Coordinates of C-alpha atoms and ligand atoms in Angstrom, one line a residue:
Chain H
M1020 CA -30.2 8.6 5.6
S1021 CA -31.8 7.2 8.7
D1022 CA -32.7 9.7 11.4
T1023 CA -31.4 7.4 14.1
D1024 CA -28.0 6.0 15.0
E1025 CA -29.5 2.5 14.9
L1026 CA -27.7 0.0 12.8
P1027 CA -29.8 -0.5 9.6
V1028 CA -30.8 -4.1 8.6
L1029 CA -28.2 -5.5 6.2
S1030 CA -29.5 -6.3 2.7
G1031 CA -28.1 -7.6 -0.5
D1032 CA -27.7 -4.0 -1.5
T1033 CA -25.6 -3.1 1.5
R1034 CA -21.9 -2.2 1.2
L1035 CA -19.6 -1.8 4.2
A1036 CA -16.5 0.4 3.9
V1037 CA -13.8 0.3 6.6
T1038 CA -10.9 2.6 6.6
R1039 CA -8.1 3.2 9.1
E1040 CA -7.2 6.9 9.4
G1041 CA -4.8 9.2 11.2
G1042 CA -1.5 8.3 12.7
F1043 CA 2.0 10.0 12.8
A1044 CA 2.8 8.0 9.7
Y1045 CA -0.4 8.9 7.9
L1046 CA 0.3 7.6 4.4
P1047 CA -2.5 7.2 1.8
G1048 CA -1.5 3.6 0.9
L1049 CA -1.9 2.6 4.6
A1050 CA -5.5 3.8 4.9
A1051 CA -6.3 0.7 2.8
P1052 CA -10.1 1.2 2.3
R1053 CA -11.8 -2.2 2.5
E1054 CA -15.2 -2.7 0.9
I1055 CA -17.4 -5.6 1.8
D1056 CA -20.5 -6.3 -0.3
C1057 CA -23.1 -8.2 1.6
D1058 CA -24.4 -10.1 -1.4
Q1059 CA -20.9 -11.6 -1.7
L1060 CA -21.0 -13.1 1.8
T1061 CA -21.9 -16.6 2.8
T1062 CA -24.9 -17.0 5.3
L1063 CA -22.4 -17.6 8.1
Q1064 CA -20.2 -14.6 7.2
W1065 CA -23.4 -12.4 7.0
A1066 CA -24.5 -13.5 10.4
H1067 CA -21.1 -12.9 11.9
L1068 CA -21.0 -9.4 10.3
D1069 CA -24.4 -8.6 11.6
A1070 CA -23.6 -9.7 15.1
G1071 CA -20.2 -7.9 15.0
L1072 CA -21.7 -4.6 13.9
R1073 CA -24.4 -4.9 16.6
S1074 CA -21.8 -5.5 19.2
L1075 CA -20.2 -2.1 18.3
A1076 CA -23.1 -0.3 20.0
A1077 CA -21.6 -1.0 23.4
L1078 CA -18.2 0.6 22.5
P1079 CA -17.4 4.2 23.0
E1080 CA -17.6 6.6 20.0
A1081 CA -14.2 7.7 18.9
E1082 CA -12.9 10.9 20.5
R1083 CA -10.1 11.2 17.9
S1084 CA -8.5 13.8 20.0
S1085 CA -5.4 11.8 20.7
P1086 CA -2.8 13.4 18.5
D1087 CA -1.5 10.9 16.0
G1088 CA -3.9 8.2 17.4
R1089 CA -5.4 6.1 14.7
F1090 CA -9.1 5.3 14.3
F1091 CA -11.3 3.1 12.1
R1092 CA -14.3 4.5 10.2
L1093 CA -17.1 2.2 9.2
T1094 CA -19.8 3.3 6.7
L1095 CA -22.8 1.3 5.4
S1096 CA -24.2 2.5 2.1
S1097 CA -26.5 1.4 -0.6
R1098 CA -24.6 0.1 -3.7
R1099 CA -27.5 1.0 -5.9
T1100 CA -27.8 4.7 -4.9
G1101 CA -24.4 5.2 -3.3
Q1102 CA -26.4 6.7 -0.4
P1103 CA -24.7 6.1 3.1
H1104 CA -27.1 4.8 5.8
W1105 CA -24.9 4.7 8.9
Q1106 CA -21.4 5.6 10.0
R1107 CA -19.3 4.8 13.1
C1108 CA -15.8 5.7 14.1
L1109 CA -13.8 3.8 16.7
D1110 CA -10.4 4.8 18.2
E1111 CA -7.8 2.1 17.5
P1112 CA -7.5 1.0 21.1
H1113 CA -11.2 0.3 21.2
A1114 CA -11.5 -1.5 17.9
P1115 CA -12.3 -5.2 18.4
A1116 CA -10.0 -7.7 16.9
W1117 CA -12.5 -9.0 14.4
L1118 CA -12.9 -5.5 12.9
V1119 CA -9.1 -5.1 12.6
R1120 CA -9.0 -8.6 10.8
L1121 CA -11.9 -7.6 8.6
W1122 CA -10.1 -4.4 7.6
R1123 CA -6.8 -6.2 7.0
D1124 CA -7.9 -9.5 5.4
G1125 CA -11.4 -8.7 3.9
H1126 CA -14.5 -10.8 4.1
T1127 CA -12.7 -14.1 4.8
A1128 CA -12.1 -12.8 8.3
L1129 CA -15.9 -13.2 8.8
D1130 CA -15.5 -17.0 8.6
E1131 CA -14.7 -16.7 12.3
E1132 CA -17.2 -15.5 14.8
A1133 CA -17.0 -11.8 15.4
S1134 CA -16.8 -12.2 19.2
S1135 CA -13.7 -14.5 18.9
P1136 CA -10.6 -12.6 19.9
Chain Y
M1490 CA -14.9 5.6 -0.6
P1491 CA -15.6 8.6 -2.7
P1492 CA -15.3 11.8 -0.7
H1493 CA -18.8 13.0 -1.8
V1494 CA -20.2 10.1 0.2
L1495 CA -18.6 11.4 3.4
D1496 CA -19.6 14.9 2.5
R1497 CA -23.2 13.8 2.3
I1498 CA -23.0 12.3 5.7
A1499 CA -21.6 15.6 7.0
L1500 CA -24.5 17.5 5.5
Q1501 CA -27.4 15.1 6.1
G1502 CA -26.3 12.7 8.9
T1503 CA -27.8 12.4 12.3
E1504 CA -26.2 14.3 15.1
R1505 CA -23.8 11.5 15.9
Q1506 CA -23.0 10.8 12.3
R1507 CA -22.2 14.5 11.8
R1508 CA -19.9 14.4 14.8
C1509 CA -18.2 11.4 13.2
A1510 CA -17.9 12.9 9.8
Q1511 CA -17.1 16.5 10.6
Q1512 CA -14.3 15.9 13.1
T1513 CA -15.7 18.5 15.5
L1514 CA -14.2 16.7 18.5
Q1515 CA -16.6 17.7 21.2
A1516 CA -14.9 15.6 23.8
D1517 CA -11.7 17.6 23.8
Q1518 CA -8.3 17.3 25.4
W1519 CA -9.2 19.3 28.5
F1520 CA -12.0 16.9 29.4
R1521 CA -9.8 13.9 28.9
L1522 CA -7.0 15.4 30.9
R1523 CA -9.3 16.1 33.8
A1524 CA -10.7 12.6 33.6
S1525 CA -7.2 11.0 33.9
P1526 CA -4.7 13.4 35.4
P1527 CA -1.1 12.5 34.3
P1528 CA 1.4 12.0 37.1
V1529 CA 2.8 15.1 38.7
R1530 CA 6.3 15.9 39.5
D1531 CA 7.8 13.7 42.2
A1532 CA 8.7 16.4 44.9
A1533 CA 11.6 14.4 46.2
R1534 CA 13.3 14.3 42.8
A1535 CA 12.1 17.6 41.5
V1536 CA 14.9 19.7 40.0
A1537 CA 14.0 22.3 37.5
G1538 CA 16.3 21.9 34.5
R1539 CA 16.6 18.2 34.8
A1540 CA 14.3 15.7 33.0
D1541 CA 12.4 13.0 34.8
R1542 CA 12.2 10.2 32.2
R1543 CA 10.4 7.0 32.8
I1544 CA 10.6 4.5 29.9
H1545 CA 8.3 1.5 29.9
S1546 CA 8.0 -1.6 27.7
A1547 CA 4.5 -2.5 26.5
D1548 CA 6.0 -6.0 25.7
H1549 CA 4.1 -6.0 22.4
E1550 CA 0.8 -5.7 24.1
Q1551 CA -1.4 -2.6 23.9
T1552 CA -1.7 -1.9 27.6
L1553 CA -0.2 1.3 28.8
P1554 CA 2.2 2.3 30.2
G1555 CA 3.5 -1.3 30.6
R1556 CA 6.6 -2.4 32.6
L1557 CA 9.0 0.3 33.8
V1558 CA 12.4 -0.5 32.4
R1559 CA 14.6 2.6 32.6
E1560 CA 14.2 5.6 35.0
E1561 CA 16.0 8.9 35.1
G1562 CA 19.7 8.5 35.9
Q1563 CA 19.8 4.7 35.3
A1564 CA 22.5 3.3 32.9
A1565 CA 21.7 2.3 29.4
H1566 CA 19.4 -0.7 29.2
G1567 CA 20.8 -2.4 26.1
D1568 CA 17.4 -2.5 24.3
A1569 CA 17.8 0.0 21.5
A1570 CA 14.2 1.2 21.6
V1571 CA 14.4 1.9 25.3
D1572 CA 17.7 3.7 25.1
E1573 CA 16.6 5.8 22.1
A1574 CA 13.4 6.9 23.7
Y1575 CA 15.4 7.8 26.8
E1576 CA 18.0 9.7 24.8
W1577 CA 15.6 11.6 22.5
L1578 CA 13.2 12.5 25.3
G1579 CA 16.3 13.9 27.1
A1580 CA 17.3 15.9 24.1
T1581 CA 13.8 17.3 23.8
Y1582 CA 13.7 18.2 27.4
R1583 CA 17.1 20.0 27.1
F1584 CA 15.9 21.9 24.0
Y1585 CA 12.8 23.2 25.7
W1586 CA 14.7 24.0 28.9
E1587 CA 17.8 25.6 27.4
V1588 CA 16.0 27.5 24.5
F1589 CA 12.7 28.5 26.1
G1590 CA 13.3 27.9 29.8
R1591 CA 10.4 25.5 29.8
D1592 CA 10.5 22.8 32.5
S1593 CA 8.9 19.8 30.7
I1594 CA 5.5 19.4 29.0
D1595 CA 3.6 21.3 31.7
D1596 CA 6.5 23.7 32.5
R1597 CA 6.3 22.2 36.0
G1598 CA 8.6 19.3 35.7
M1599 CA 6.1 16.7 34.6
P1600 CA 7.6 13.3 34.2
L1601 CA 8.3 12.2 30.6
I1602 CA 6.6 8.9 30.3
G1603 CA 7.3 6.8 27.2
S1604 CA 6.3 3.3 26.2
V1605 CA 8.1 1.3 23.6
H1606 CA 7.4 -2.1 22.0
Y1607 CA 3.7 -1.1 21.8
G1608 CA 1.7 -3.7 19.9
R1609 CA 3.0 -6.0 17.2
D1610 CA 4.5 -4.6 13.9
Y1611 CA 3.0 -1.3 15.0
D1612 CA 3.6 1.4 12.4
N1613 CA 2.8 4.4 14.6
A1614 CA 3.7 6.7 17.5
F1615 CA 1.2 8.9 19.4
W1616 CA 0.6 11.1 22.4
N1617 CA -2.4 9.9 24.4
G1618 CA -2.9 12.8 26.7
A1619 CA -0.6 11.5 29.4
Q1620 CA 2.3 9.8 27.7
M1621 CA 4.2 9.0 24.5
V1622 CA 3.8 5.7 22.8
F1623 CA 6.1 4.1 20.2
G1624 CA 5.6 1.1 17.9
D1625 CA 8.4 -1.1 16.6
G1626 CA 7.3 -0.8 13.0
D1627 CA 6.6 -3.7 10.8
G1628 CA 10.2 -4.2 9.6
D1629 CA 9.2 -4.2 5.9
L1630 CA 8.3 -0.6 5.5
F1631 CA 9.0 1.0 8.9
R1632 CA 11.7 0.7 11.5
R1633 CA 11.1 1.4 15.1
F1634 CA 9.6 4.9 15.7
T1635 CA 12.2 5.8 18.3
A1636 CA 14.9 5.8 15.7
A1637 CA 14.6 9.6 14.9
P1638 CA 14.9 12.4 17.4
E1639 CA 12.3 14.6 15.5
V1640 CA 9.7 11.8 15.9
V1641 CA 10.1 11.5 19.6
A1642 CA 10.2 15.3 19.9
H1643 CA 7.1 15.6 17.7
E1644 CA 5.1 13.4 20.1
L1645 CA 6.4 15.3 23.2
T1646 CA 5.4 18.5 21.5
H1647 CA 1.8 17.3 21.2
G1648 CA 1.8 17.3 25.0
V1649 CA 3.2 20.9 25.0
I1650 CA 0.5 22.0 22.5
E1651 CA -2.2 20.4 24.5
R1652 CA -1.2 22.2 27.7
D1653 CA -0.6 25.6 26.1
V1654 CA -3.2 25.9 23.4
G1655 CA -5.5 22.9 23.2
L1656 CA -5.8 23.4 19.4
I1657 CA -8.5 21.1 18.3
Y1658 CA -7.2 18.2 16.3
A1659 CA -9.1 18.7 13.1
N1660 CA -9.1 20.8 9.9
Q1661 CA -6.8 23.9 9.8
A1662 CA -6.4 24.0 13.6
G1663 CA -5.4 20.4 13.6
A1664 CA -2.9 21.0 10.7
I1665 CA -1.3 23.8 12.8
N1666 CA -1.1 21.4 15.7
E1667 CA 0.6 18.8 13.4
S1668 CA 2.9 21.5 11.9
L1669 CA 4.0 22.8 15.3
A1670 CA 4.9 19.2 16.3
D1671 CA 7.0 18.9 13.2
V1672 CA 8.5 22.4 13.6
F1673 CA 9.7 21.7 17.2
G1674 CA 10.6 18.2 16.2
V1675 CA 13.1 19.3 13.6
L1676 CA 14.3 22.2 15.9
V1677 CA 15.2 19.6 18.6
K1678 CA 17.2 17.7 16.0
Q1679 CA 18.9 20.8 14.7
Y1680 CA 19.7 22.0 18.2
H1681 CA 21.0 18.6 19.2
T1682 CA 23.3 18.4 16.2
G1683 CA 24.2 22.1 16.0
Q1684 CA 22.9 22.3 12.4
S1685 CA 22.3 25.6 10.6
P1686 CA 19.0 25.9 8.7
Q1687 CA 21.0 25.6 5.4
A1688 CA 22.6 22.4 6.4
A1689 CA 19.5 20.7 7.9
D1690 CA 17.5 18.2 5.8
W1691 CA 14.1 19.4 7.0
L1692 CA 12.8 15.8 6.7
I1693 CA 10.5 14.1 9.2
G1694 CA 11.1 10.5 9.9
A1695 CA 13.9 9.8 7.4
A1696 CA 15.4 7.2 9.7
L1697 CA 12.1 5.4 10.0
L1698 CA 11.8 4.1 6.5
T1699 CA 13.4 0.9 5.4
D1700 CA 15.4 0.5 2.2
Q1701 CA 12.4 -1.1 0.6
V1702 CA 10.5 2.2 0.6
Q1703 CA 10.8 4.4 -2.5
G1704 CA 11.1 7.6 -0.6
R1705 CA 13.3 9.7 1.7
A1706 CA 11.1 10.4 4.7
L1707 CA 7.4 10.7 5.8
R1708 CA 7.3 14.4 5.2
S1709 CA 9.5 17.1 3.8
M1710 CA 9.1 20.6 5.3
Q1711 CA 11.3 22.0 2.4
A1712 CA 9.3 20.4 -0.4
P1713 CA 6.0 19.0 0.8
G1714 CA 4.6 16.4 -1.5
T1715 CA 8.0 14.9 -2.5
A1716 CA 8.9 12.8 0.5
Y1717 CA 7.9 9.4 -1.0
D1718 CA 6.3 7.9 -4.0
D1719 CA 5.9 4.2 -3.4
P1720 CA 3.8 1.4 -4.8
V1721 CA 2.6 0.4 -1.3
L1722 CA 2.5 3.6 0.6
G1723 CA 1.2 5.8 -2.3
R1724 CA 2.4 9.2 -3.0
D1725 CA 3.1 12.0 -0.5
P1726 CA -0.1 14.0 -0.5
Q1727 CA 1.2 17.1 1.3
P1728 CA 0.6 20.5 -0.4
G1729 CA 3.1 23.3 0.0
H1730 CA 0.8 26.1 -1.0
M1731 CA -2.8 27.2 -0.2
R1732 CA -3.9 26.8 -3.9
D1733 CA -3.3 23.0 -3.4
F1734 CA -5.1 22.8 0.0
V1735 CA -6.7 19.4 0.3
D1736 CA -10.3 19.4 1.3
T1737 CA -10.9 16.0 2.8
Q1738 CA -12.8 14.2 5.5
A1739 CA -10.0 11.7 6.0
D1740 CA -7.3 12.0 8.6
N1741 CA -9.4 14.4 10.8
G1742 CA -9.8 16.8 7.9
G1743 CA -6.3 16.2 6.6
V1744 CA -4.3 17.3 9.6
H1745 CA -1.2 15.3 8.4
I1746 CA -1.7 16.5 4.8
N1747 CA -2.3 20.3 5.0
S1748 CA 0.3 20.7 7.7
G1749 CA 2.7 20.8 4.7
I1750 CA 1.6 24.5 4.1
P1751 CA 2.6 25.9 7.5
N1752 CA 5.6 23.5 7.6
R1753 CA 6.9 25.1 4.4
A1754 CA 6.3 28.6 5.7
F1755 CA 8.5 27.8 8.7
Y1756 CA 11.2 26.3 6.5
L1757 CA 11.2 29.3 4.1
A1758 CA 11.4 31.8 7.0
A1759 CA 14.2 29.8 8.7
V1760 CA 16.4 29.4 5.6
A1761 CA 16.1 33.1 4.7
L1762 CA 18.2 33.8 7.8
E1763 CA 21.7 32.7 8.7
S1764 CA 21.3 32.2 12.4
P1765 CA 20.2 28.9 13.8
A1766 CA 16.5 28.4 13.4
W1767 CA 16.0 27.9 17.2
E1768 CA 17.3 31.4 17.7
S1769 CA 15.6 33.2 14.7
V1770 CA 12.1 32.0 13.9
G1771 CA 11.8 29.2 16.5
P1772 CA 11.1 31.6 19.3
V1773 CA 8.6 33.5 17.1
W1774 CA 6.6 30.3 16.5
Y1775 CA 6.9 29.4 20.2
A1776 CA 5.5 32.7 21.2
A1777 CA 2.7 32.6 18.7
M1778 CA 1.8 29.1 19.9
R1779 CA 1.6 30.4 23.5
D1780 CA -0.3 33.6 22.6
A1781 CA -3.6 33.8 24.5
G1782 CA -5.0 35.2 21.3
L1783 CA -4.6 31.9 19.5
S1784 CA -8.0 30.3 19.4
R1785 CA -8.5 26.5 19.7
E1786 CA -10.0 26.6 16.3
A1787 CA -7.5 28.9 14.7
D1788 CA -6.9 28.8 11.0
F1789 CA -3.6 29.3 9.1
A1790 CA -4.2 33.0 8.6
A1791 CA -4.8 33.6 12.3
F1792 CA -1.6 31.8 13.2
A1793 CA 0.4 33.6 10.5
A1794 CA -0.8 36.9 11.9
L1795 CA 0.4 36.0 15.4
T1796 CA 3.8 35.0 14.1
L1797 CA 4.1 38.4 12.4
D1798 CA 3.1 40.1 15.6
H1799 CA 5.7 38.2 17.6
A1800 CA 8.4 38.6 14.9
E1801 CA 7.9 42.3 15.4
R1802 CA 8.0 42.1 19.2
L1803 CA 11.0 39.9 19.4
H1804 CA 13.1 41.2 16.5
G1805 CA 11.5 44.6 15.5
L1806 CA 9.3 45.7 12.7
E1807 CA 12.1 46.5 10.3
S1808 CA 14.0 43.4 11.2
R1809 CA 15.2 40.7 8.7
E1810 CA 13.3 38.2 10.8
H1811 CA 10.0 40.0 10.4
R1812 CA 10.5 40.3 6.7
A1813 CA 11.4 36.6 6.4
V1814 CA 8.3 35.6 8.2
D1815 CA 6.1 37.9 6.2
E1816 CA 7.6 36.7 2.9
A1817 CA 7.3 33.0 3.9
W1818 CA 3.6 33.2 4.6
R1819 CA 3.1 35.1 1.3
E1820 CA 5.0 32.5 -0.6
V1821 CA 2.8 29.7 0.6
G1822 CA -0.3 31.7 -0.1
V1823 CA -1.6 32.1 3.4
I1824 CA -1.4 35.9 3.3
S1825 CA -1.5 38.1 0.2
Ligands
ZN2488 ZN1 1.5 14.5 15.3

């Protein structure tokens, strides 16, 4: 585990997990954990993911104190060791549209630029 | 993601990662409330004992509060979500006023602000520190979240809890927070319909589920873990006893999961008595929630001890109410 909150460099061994948690209607099936393996991405998708994750640095860390408010949790880990490198939580109102698309639709959402609405 | 991965983050992560993983919630409600004070009572309209409802439409955007569509005293709007929010916020206000003499969320006549039509296909309702927000549901699994009085009352009660206790929204304290919102949610429904504890269904959000869902409701206070078992939604994960307590990082430490334990304790205490729950154990739970001795990080056992204390003060040590509360917490394994 890195000692900084800096986003680690994505490698072929990197796996991104995205979950949506919380909510009045918190049902296990709706958390829908989404896993993205970097080595399955096209060069363009990889670049979009990298830019998208870097853009998260400017967003506020989730407070998660809004009762029944939902939030997204992103975790980067090594597929080889299972070791997580980095984690970030974002309250749903602050989650960018590309992240919601990625969680909902999987890696094909990365065909579009992360900054596109 | 396997839970052990998140556990490792909690143990070995950097400071920020730990905050993220451990749900400690440093930036708490009080800070946020100070940062954006909710509207105060309009002095010209202020009448203790009368609600001041303001229903908005978010028009399928996620900007709050949205467009004001129905204010206190105005005739029905014709939009079902608007009129349900108005009606159930009114029923919740009446409950708190008539049963506990409480004048709105802050006990000082705070306007009840609700927004409906939030987002698109939005399967949620929440309290954001200043107002209540309701989605329309996706139509396949969920109907609109204003359809059930206990859901609207649940969200309003989060505001009450925030004012009175500020229970942190994580782990056992968060599960007490969730349970109190369910408890007063169903009490509003029972009071509104005049139901006895024996006749009530003790379900949360039964009216929200479409016919396509294999389940009765989102939660069952009577039998946690049995509300639904559906190919898409999964299986109701709520425990009804401490031996099944779910240790998890997800959902802020399982606040909507482990709330099944104190929910069932309330149900058991209520059905052991004949009188309406809002007269028997409802006031006991209300007094325990407002007790200055309830810490923001309270666990189930601490809350149970306070309910026993207040059952004795309100009904007497040898009372049936005190015995019912004591037996209920034993039956769910919180006290032994
Ligand atoms: Zn809640």
